[in-house]
């Protein structure tokens, strides 16, 4: 990949309204990002694509949305209170903090050469308090993962929907981790959004289901346009596995900074339901009508981060091309993900009748397609602006349009243009999109 690709993506994201530094007017809050007009559309499109593939197109997965704040016992049961920490070391000179596992020399600061403190545990959960008084008994945590919200609702789903194994629960939501070394733009942040499924199966079917989910999640990224050369599967070694996991495979992407995790698929065994059942005193076993037995299902968990997925799709879609003597920057985003499908321009913005017709066309398209109207530049500049945000088609209204009732439709990827009748335009674009 282009060594300067990350800088180009960051620049484009700010310039075109995808992603901004949070609290920018105050100098920003490090590793915290806000999504602008095009960024939020891309994010919503990604979530819709995930929900469509995993909930709407399947008969065995139900959606849900658990609260961010949960009873503190949840995190005791899950092991997060005792075990969810990184070992850290602080530099006594520059005051920077580092993960001990990433240090080549645990006595010397990699930044300034100063002396480091001895490693000590640093819990990754954010604490807050419920109520007006900050007392220990009112202490709560911002959830570090969305999974536990699914596990504590397992009995509610059984009682209300009566599903048969295998079945899954899908959730998209915010999580928070007080990371010591966040960075690489939106790849690792303290506030992030997860797309997560907990798929409950009979223990004897867990291994097969795990393999199916690994392949399905890998294929989903390919289907949405990620190049195969930039995607790979990496099974975890035994030394990497969480103590409760029987297997885990990462879907990795070749980011501008190298190969790293895009999504993980884990066989979590029956650990989670057992733990939450033990701590709550509730029976979270599944009753099998056929065998007349009760047991804890095994859990297969595909879990991906939306923010790092967006970074991967932006990196994969970024292209620079030479057109005549000009450089063309284009985001070749998949049609499901592109923030804007159609942009409409008047060729001459000083001709009211052309402007009026262009606005009427844009208004009509907006009833069924994400479309924008723009007349803030020359036509060449407008094309380049839409190329940079990944807009699939541009429609230009000119003098001839007033006479023949046709407009020029330009394709983002090929830059080919064709004349289309205004009365056929919406149907024609919809056919191309869907």
Coordinates of C-alpha atoms in Angstrom, one line a residue:
X1 CA 0.0 0.0 0.0
X2 CA 1.0 3.6 -0.5
X3 CA 3.1 4.7 2.5
X4 CA 1.3 8.0 2.7
X5 CA -2.2 6.5 2.4
X6 CA -3.1 7.1 6.1
X7 CA -2.3 10.8 5.8
X8 CA -4.3 11.1 2.6
X9 CA -7.3 9.4 4.1
X10 CA -7.2 11.6 7.2
X11 CA -6.9 14.7 5.1
X12 CA -9.8 13.6 2.8
X13 CA -12.0 12.8 5.7
X14 CA -11.6 16.2 7.2
X15 CA -11.7 18.1 3.9
X16 CA -14.9 16.4 2.7
X17 CA -16.8 16.0 5.9
X18 CA -16.3 12.3 6.8
X19 CA -14.5 12.4 10.1
X20 CA -13.4 15.2 12.3
X21 CA -11.2 15.4 15.5
X22 CA -13.6 15.6 18.4
X23 CA -13.8 19.0 20.2
X24 CA -11.6 20.4 17.4
X25 CA -12.2 24.0 18.3
X26 CA -10.6 23.4 21.7
X27 CA -7.5 21.7 20.3
X28 CA -9.3 18.3 20.1
X29 CA -9.6 15.3 22.4
X30 CA -7.0 12.7 21.5
X31 CA -8.1 9.5 19.7
X32 CA -11.8 10.7 19.7
X33 CA -13.6 11.3 16.5
X34 CA -16.8 12.8 15.2
X35 CA -18.5 11.7 12.0
X36 CA -19.6 14.5 9.7
X37 CA -22.3 14.5 7.0
X38 CA -20.7 12.0 4.7
X39 CA -19.1 10.0 7.5
X40 CA -22.4 9.3 9.3
X41 CA -24.0 8.2 6.0
X42 CA -21.2 5.8 5.4
X43 CA -21.4 4.5 9.0
X44 CA -25.2 4.1 8.7
X45 CA -24.9 2.3 5.4
X46 CA -22.3 -0.1 6.9
X47 CA -24.6 -0.9 9.8
X48 CA -27.5 -1.4 7.5
X49 CA -25.5 -3.8 5.3
X50 CA -24.5 -5.8 8.4
X51 CA -28.0 -5.9 9.8
X52 CA -29.5 -6.9 6.4
X53 CA -27.0 -9.8 6.0
X54 CA -27.2 -11.1 9.5
X55 CA -30.8 -10.4 10.7
X56 CA -33.1 -9.7 7.7
X57 CA -31.7 -12.3 5.4
X58 CA -31.6 -15.1 8.0
X59 CA -34.4 -16.9 9.9
X60 CA -32.3 -17.7 13.0
X61 CA -31.1 -14.4 14.3
X62 CA -33.0 -11.8 16.3
X63 CA -32.0 -8.2 16.9
X64 CA -31.7 -6.4 20.2
X65 CA -30.2 -3.3 21.8
X66 CA -29.0 -3.5 25.4
X67 CA -28.3 -0.5 27.7
X68 CA -24.7 0.8 28.0
X69 CA -25.0 1.0 31.8
X70 CA -25.5 -2.4 33.5
X71 CA -25.6 -3.9 37.0
X72 CA -22.0 -4.0 38.3
X73 CA -22.5 -7.8 39.1
X74 CA -22.5 -8.4 35.3
X75 CA -18.9 -7.4 35.1
X76 CA -17.9 -9.4 38.1
X77 CA -19.5 -12.5 36.5
X78 CA -17.8 -11.9 33.2
X79 CA -14.4 -11.5 34.8
X80 CA -13.8 -7.9 33.6
X81 CA -13.5 -6.5 37.1
X82 CA -10.6 -8.8 38.0
X83 CA -9.1 -9.7 34.7
X84 CA -9.7 -6.9 32.2
X85 CA -6.5 -5.0 32.4
X86 CA -3.2 -4.2 30.7
X87 CA 0.2 -4.1 32.3
X88 CA 1.6 -0.6 32.0
X89 CA 4.8 1.3 32.6
X90 CA 5.2 5.0 33.0
X91 CA 8.2 7.1 32.0
X92 CA 9.5 9.1 34.9
X93 CA 10.8 11.8 32.5
X94 CA 8.3 12.4 29.7
X95 CA 5.3 11.0 31.7
X96 CA 4.1 8.9 28.8
X97 CA 2.5 5.5 29.4
X98 CA 3.2 2.3 27.6
X99 CA 1.9 -1.3 27.4
X100 CA 4.5 -3.4 29.0
X101 CA 4.0 -6.2 26.4
X102 CA 5.0 -3.8 23.6
X103 CA 8.2 -2.6 25.2
X104 CA 11.5 -4.1 23.9
X105 CA 13.3 -2.8 26.9
X106 CA 11.1 -2.6 30.0
X107 CA 13.5 -0.3 31.8
X108 CA 14.0 2.3 29.1
X109 CA 11.4 4.7 27.6
X110 CA 11.2 4.1 23.8
X111 CA 10.4 7.8 23.3
X112 CA 12.9 9.8 25.4
X113 CA 15.2 7.1 26.9
X114 CA 14.1 7.9 30.4
X115 CA 13.6 5.4 33.2
X116 CA 10.4 3.4 33.3
X117 CA 8.4 2.3 36.3
X118 CA 7.8 -1.3 37.0
X119 CA 4.8 -2.9 35.3
X120 CA 1.5 -2.6 37.1
X121 CA -2.1 -3.6 36.2
X122 CA -4.3 -0.9 34.7
X123 CA -8.0 -1.7 34.4
X124 CA -9.5 -0.8 31.0
X125 CA -13.0 -0.1 32.1
X126 CA -14.3 3.4 32.6
X127 CA -16.0 4.0 35.9
X128 CA -18.9 6.3 36.6
X129 CA -21.4 6.7 39.4
X130 CA -25.2 6.4 39.6
X131 CA -27.1 9.1 41.5
X132 CA -25.9 12.5 42.9
X133 CA -23.4 11.1 45.4
X134 CA -20.1 9.5 44.3
X135 CA -19.9 6.6 46.7
X136 CA -18.4 3.2 46.0
X137 CA -21.8 1.4 46.3
X138 CA -23.1 3.6 43.5
X139 CA -20.2 2.7 41.2
X140 CA -21.0 1.6 37.7
X141 CA -19.0 0.9 34.5
X142 CA -19.4 2.0 30.9
X143 CA -19.6 -1.4 29.2
X144 CA -16.3 -2.5 27.6
X145 CA -18.2 -4.8 25.2
X146 CA -21.8 -5.4 24.0
X147 CA -21.8 -9.2 24.4
X148 CA -22.8 -9.3 28.1
X149 CA -26.0 -7.3 27.4
X150 CA -27.0 -10.2 25.1
X151 CA -26.1 -12.9 27.7
X152 CA -28.1 -11.3 30.5
X153 CA -31.1 -11.2 28.2
X154 CA -30.9 -14.8 27.1
X155 CA -33.7 -15.9 29.3
X156 CA -35.9 -13.0 28.2
X157 CA -35.5 -14.0 24.6
X158 CA -36.3 -17.6 25.4
X159 CA -39.4 -16.6 27.2
X160 CA -40.6 -14.1 24.6
X161 CA -39.6 -15.6 21.2
X162 CA -39.2 -19.3 22.1
X163 CA -36.4 -19.9 19.6
X164 CA -35.0 -23.3 18.9
X165 CA -31.2 -24.0 18.7
X166 CA -29.3 -22.9 16.8
X167 CA -30.2 -19.2 17.0
X168 CA -28.4 -15.9 17.5
X169 CA -28.8 -12.4 18.9
X170 CA -27.4 -9.5 17.0
X171 CA -26.6 -6.1 18.4
X172 CA -24.9 -2.9 17.3
X173 CA -23.8 -0.5 20.0
X174 CA -21.2 1.7 21.7
X175 CA -18.5 0.3 24.0
X176 CA -15.8 2.0 26.0
X177 CA -12.2 0.9 26.8
X178 CA -9.7 3.0 28.6
X179 CA -6.9 2.0 26.2
X180 CA -3.4 2.9 27.2
X181 CA -2.1 3.3 23.6
X182 CA -4.9 4.1 21.2
X183 CA -4.1 5.4 17.8
X184 CA -4.0 4.9 14.0
X185 CA -7.0 7.2 13.4
X186 CA -10.2 5.3 14.0
X187 CA -8.6 1.9 14.3
X188 CA -8.2 1.9 18.1
X189 CA -10.2 4.4 20.2
X190 CA -11.5 4.6 23.7
X191 CA -15.1 5.0 22.5
X192 CA -16.1 2.7 19.6
X193 CA -19.0 0.9 18.1
X194 CA -19.4 -2.8 17.7
X195 CA -21.3 -5.1 15.4
X196 CA -21.7 -8.3 17.4
X197 CA -23.5 -11.6 17.2
X198 CA -23.9 -14.3 19.9
X199 CA -24.9 -17.5 18.2
X200 CA -26.1 -20.3 20.5
X201 CA -25.6 -23.9 19.5
X202 CA -25.6 -27.4 20.9
X203 CA -22.1 -28.2 22.2
X204 CA -21.7 -31.0 19.6
X205 CA -22.4 -28.6 16.8
X206 CA -20.1 -25.8 17.9
X207 CA -17.1 -26.6 15.9
X208 CA -19.0 -26.8 12.6
X209 CA -20.9 -23.6 13.4
X210 CA -17.6 -21.8 14.2
X211 CA -16.1 -22.7 10.9
X212 CA -19.3 -21.6 9.1
X213 CA -19.2 -18.2 10.8
X214 CA -15.5 -17.6 10.1
X215 CA -16.2 -18.2 6.4
X216 CA -19.4 -16.1 6.4
X217 CA -17.8 -13.1 8.0
X218 CA -14.7 -13.2 5.7
X219 CA -17.0 -13.4 2.7
X220 CA -19.1 -10.4 3.9
X221 CA -16.2 -8.0 3.5
X222 CA -15.4 -9.4 0.1
X223 CA -19.0 -8.9 -1.0
X224 CA -18.9 -5.3 0.0
X225 CA -15.8 -4.6 -2.1
X226 CA -12.7 -5.3 -0.1
X227 CA -10.0 -6.6 -2.4
X228 CA -9.1 -10.3 -1.6
X229 CA -5.4 -9.5 -1.5
X230 CA -6.0 -7.2 1.4
X231 CA -8.0 -9.7 3.5
X232 CA -6.9 -12.8 5.3
X233 CA -7.9 -15.2 8.1
X234 CA -5.5 -15.7 11.1
X235 CA -6.4 -18.5 13.6
X236 CA -5.2 -17.8 17.1
X237 CA -2.5 -19.9 18.7
X238 CA -3.3 -21.6 22.0
X239 CA -1.3 -19.1 23.9
X240 CA -3.5 -16.2 22.5
X241 CA -6.8 -17.7 23.5
X242 CA -8.9 -16.3 26.3
X243 CA -9.1 -18.9 29.1
X244 CA -12.7 -19.7 28.2
X245 CA -12.3 -19.8 24.4
X246 CA -11.9 -23.1 22.5
X247 CA -10.9 -21.3 19.3
X248 CA -10.7 -17.9 17.7
X249 CA -9.9 -16.6 14.2
X250 CA -9.3 -13.0 13.2
X251 CA -10.4 -11.5 9.9
X252 CA -7.4 -9.3 9.2
X253 CA -7.1 -6.4 6.8
X254 CA -3.8 -5.0 5.4
X255 CA -4.2 -1.4 6.8
X256 CA -1.8 1.3 5.8
X257 CA 0.1 0.5 9.0
X258 CA 0.1 -3.3 8.3
X259 CA -2.0 -6.4 8.9
X260 CA -4.3 -6.1 11.9
X261 CA -7.7 -7.4 13.2
X262 CA -10.8 -6.3 11.5
X263 CA -13.1 -8.7 13.2
X264 CA -12.8 -11.8 15.5
X265 CA -14.9 -15.0 15.4
X266 CA -14.6 -17.0 18.7
X267 CA -16.0 -20.2 20.1
X268 CA -16.6 -19.0 23.7
X269 CA -17.8 -22.5 24.9
X270 CA -20.5 -22.2 27.6
X271 CA -18.6 -19.9 29.8
X272 CA -20.7 -16.8 29.7
X273 CA -24.1 -18.2 30.4
X274 CA -22.7 -20.3 33.2
X275 CA -21.1 -17.3 34.8
X276 CA -24.1 -15.0 34.5
X277 CA -26.3 -17.8 35.8
X278 CA -24.1 -18.5 38.8
X279 CA -23.8 -14.8 39.8
X280 CA -27.5 -14.0 39.3
X281 CA -28.9 -17.1 40.7
X282 CA -31.0 -17.6 37.5
X283 CA -31.2 -20.8 35.5
X284 CA -29.9 -19.8 32.1
X285 CA -29.8 -23.3 30.7
X286 CA -31.7 -24.2 27.5
X287 CA -34.4 -26.8 27.6
X288 CA -34.3 -29.3 24.7
X289 CA -37.8 -30.6 24.0
X290 CA -36.6 -33.5 21.9
X291 CA -34.1 -34.8 24.4
X292 CA -35.9 -33.5 27.5
X293 CA -32.6 -32.2 28.8
X294 CA -31.3 -28.9 30.1
X295 CA -27.9 -27.6 29.2
X296 CA -25.8 -24.5 28.6
X297 CA -25.5 -23.8 24.8
X298 CA -22.1 -23.1 23.4
X299 CA -21.6 -19.6 21.9
X300 CA -20.0 -18.6 18.6
X301 CA -19.3 -14.9 18.6
X302 CA -18.5 -12.9 15.5
X303 CA -17.5 -9.4 16.8
X304 CA -16.3 -6.5 14.6
X305 CA -15.7 -2.8 15.1
X306 CA -17.5 -0.4 12.9
X307 CA -14.9 2.4 13.2
X308 CA -12.0 0.2 12.1
X309 CA -14.2 -1.4 9.4
X310 CA -14.9 2.1 8.0
X311 CA -11.1 2.8 8.0
X312 CA -10.6 -0.5 6.0
X313 CA -13.3 0.4 3.5
X314 CA -11.9 3.9 3.0
X315 CA -8.4 2.6 2.6
X316 CA -9.5 -0.1 0.1
X317 CA -11.6 2.3 -1.9
X318 CA -9.1 5.2 -2.2
X319 CA -7.7 5.6 -5.7
X320 CA -5.6 8.2 -7.4
X321 CA -5.7 8.4 -11.2
X322 CA -4.2 10.7 -13.8
X323 CA -6.8 12.2 -16.1
X324 CA -5.1 14.3 -18.8
X325 CA -2.9 16.6 -16.8
X326 CA -4.9 16.4 -13.6
X327 CA -4.9 14.0 -10.6
X328 CA -8.3 12.5 -9.9
X329 CA -8.9 11.2 -6.4
X330 CA -11.9 8.8 -6.2
X331 CA -13.4 6.6 -3.5
X332 CA -14.6 3.5 -5.3
X333 CA -17.0 2.5 -2.5
X334 CA -19.4 -0.3 -3.0
X335 CA -22.9 0.9 -4.0
X336 CA -24.4 -0.2 -0.7
X337 CA -21.8 1.9 1.2
X338 CA -21.5 5.0 -0.9
X339 CA -22.8 8.0 1.2
X340 CA -24.4 9.6 -1.8
X341 CA -25.8 7.7 -4.8
X342 CA -26.5 10.7 -7.2
X343 CA -25.5 14.3 -7.4
X344 CA -27.3 16.8 -9.6
X345 CA -25.7 19.9 -11.1
X346 CA -26.8 22.8 -13.4
X347 CA -24.2 23.4 -16.1
X348 CA -24.9 27.1 -15.9
X349 CA -25.8 28.4 -12.5
X350 CA -26.6 31.9 -13.8
X351 CA -29.5 30.5 -15.9
X352 CA -32.5 30.4 -13.6
X353 CA -34.4 28.0 -15.8
X354 CA -31.5 25.4 -15.8
X355 CA -31.1 25.8 -12.0
X356 CA -34.8 25.4 -11.4
X357 CA -34.9 22.2 -13.6
X358 CA -31.9 20.7 -11.8
X359 CA -33.4 21.4 -8.4
X360 CA -36.7 19.8 -9.4
X361 CA -34.8 16.7 -10.7
X362 CA -32.9 16.4 -7.4
X363 CA -36.0 16.8 -5.3
X364 CA -37.7 14.0 -7.3
X365 CA -34.7 11.7 -7.0
X366 CA -34.5 12.3 -3.2
X367 CA -37.9 10.6 -2.7
X368 CA -36.2 7.2 -3.3
X369 CA -32.5 7.7 -3.6
X370 CA -29.9 9.5 -1.5
X371 CA -29.2 12.5 -3.8
X372 CA -27.7 16.0 -3.4
X373 CA -27.9 19.2 -5.4
X374 CA -24.7 21.3 -5.9
X375 CA -24.1 24.5 -7.9
X376 CA -21.1 25.9 -6.0
X377 CA -18.4 25.4 -8.7
X378 CA -17.5 24.7 -12.3
X379 CA -18.7 21.4 -13.6
X380 CA -15.2 19.9 -13.5
X381 CA -14.7 20.8 -9.9
X382 CA -18.1 19.5 -9.0
X383 CA -17.2 16.1 -10.6
X384 CA -14.0 15.9 -8.6
X385 CA -15.7 16.8 -5.4
X386 CA -18.2 14.0 -5.8
X387 CA -15.5 11.6 -6.9
X388 CA -13.7 12.2 -3.6
X389 CA -16.8 11.3 -1.5
X390 CA -17.6 8.2 -3.7
X391 CA -20.8 9.4 -5.3
X392 CA -21.9 6.8 -7.9
X393 CA -23.5 9.0 -10.5
X394 CA -23.6 12.6 -11.5
X395 CA -26.4 14.2 -13.4
X396 CA -25.8 17.4 -15.3
X397 CA -28.6 19.7 -16.6
X398 CA -27.6 21.9 -19.5
X399 CA -29.1 24.2 -22.1
X400 CA -30.1 21.3 -24.3
X401 CA -32.0 19.7 -21.4
X402 CA -34.5 22.5 -21.7
X403 CA -35.3 21.5 -25.2
X404 CA -34.9 17.7 -25.4
X405 CA -35.8 16.9 -21.8
X406 CA -32.6 14.8 -21.4
X407 CA -29.7 15.1 -19.0
X408 CA -26.1 13.8 -18.9
X409 CA -25.5 10.9 -16.6
X410 CA -21.8 10.3 -15.6
X411 CA -20.6 7.0 -14.0
X412 CA -18.1 7.4 -11.1
X413 CA -15.8 4.5 -12.0
X414 CA -15.7 4.7 -15.8
X415 CA -16.3 8.4 -16.1
X416 CA -18.4 7.5 -19.2
X417 CA -21.4 9.8 -20.0
X418 CA -24.7 9.1 -21.6
X419 CA -27.9 11.1 -22.3
X420 CA -31.0 9.9 -20.5
X421 CA -34.5 11.2 -20.7
X422 CA -35.6 13.0 -17.5
X423 CA -38.8 10.9 -17.4
X424 CA -36.7 7.7 -17.3
X425 CA -33.9 8.9 -15.0
X426 CA -35.2 7.7 -11.6
X427 CA -36.1 4.2 -13.0
X428 CA -32.8 4.0 -14.9
X429 CA -30.7 4.8 -11.8
X430 CA -32.7 2.5 -9.6
X431 CA -32.0 -0.3 -12.0
X432 CA -28.3 0.4 -11.8
X433 CA -28.3 0.6 -8.0
X434 CA -30.5 -2.3 -7.1

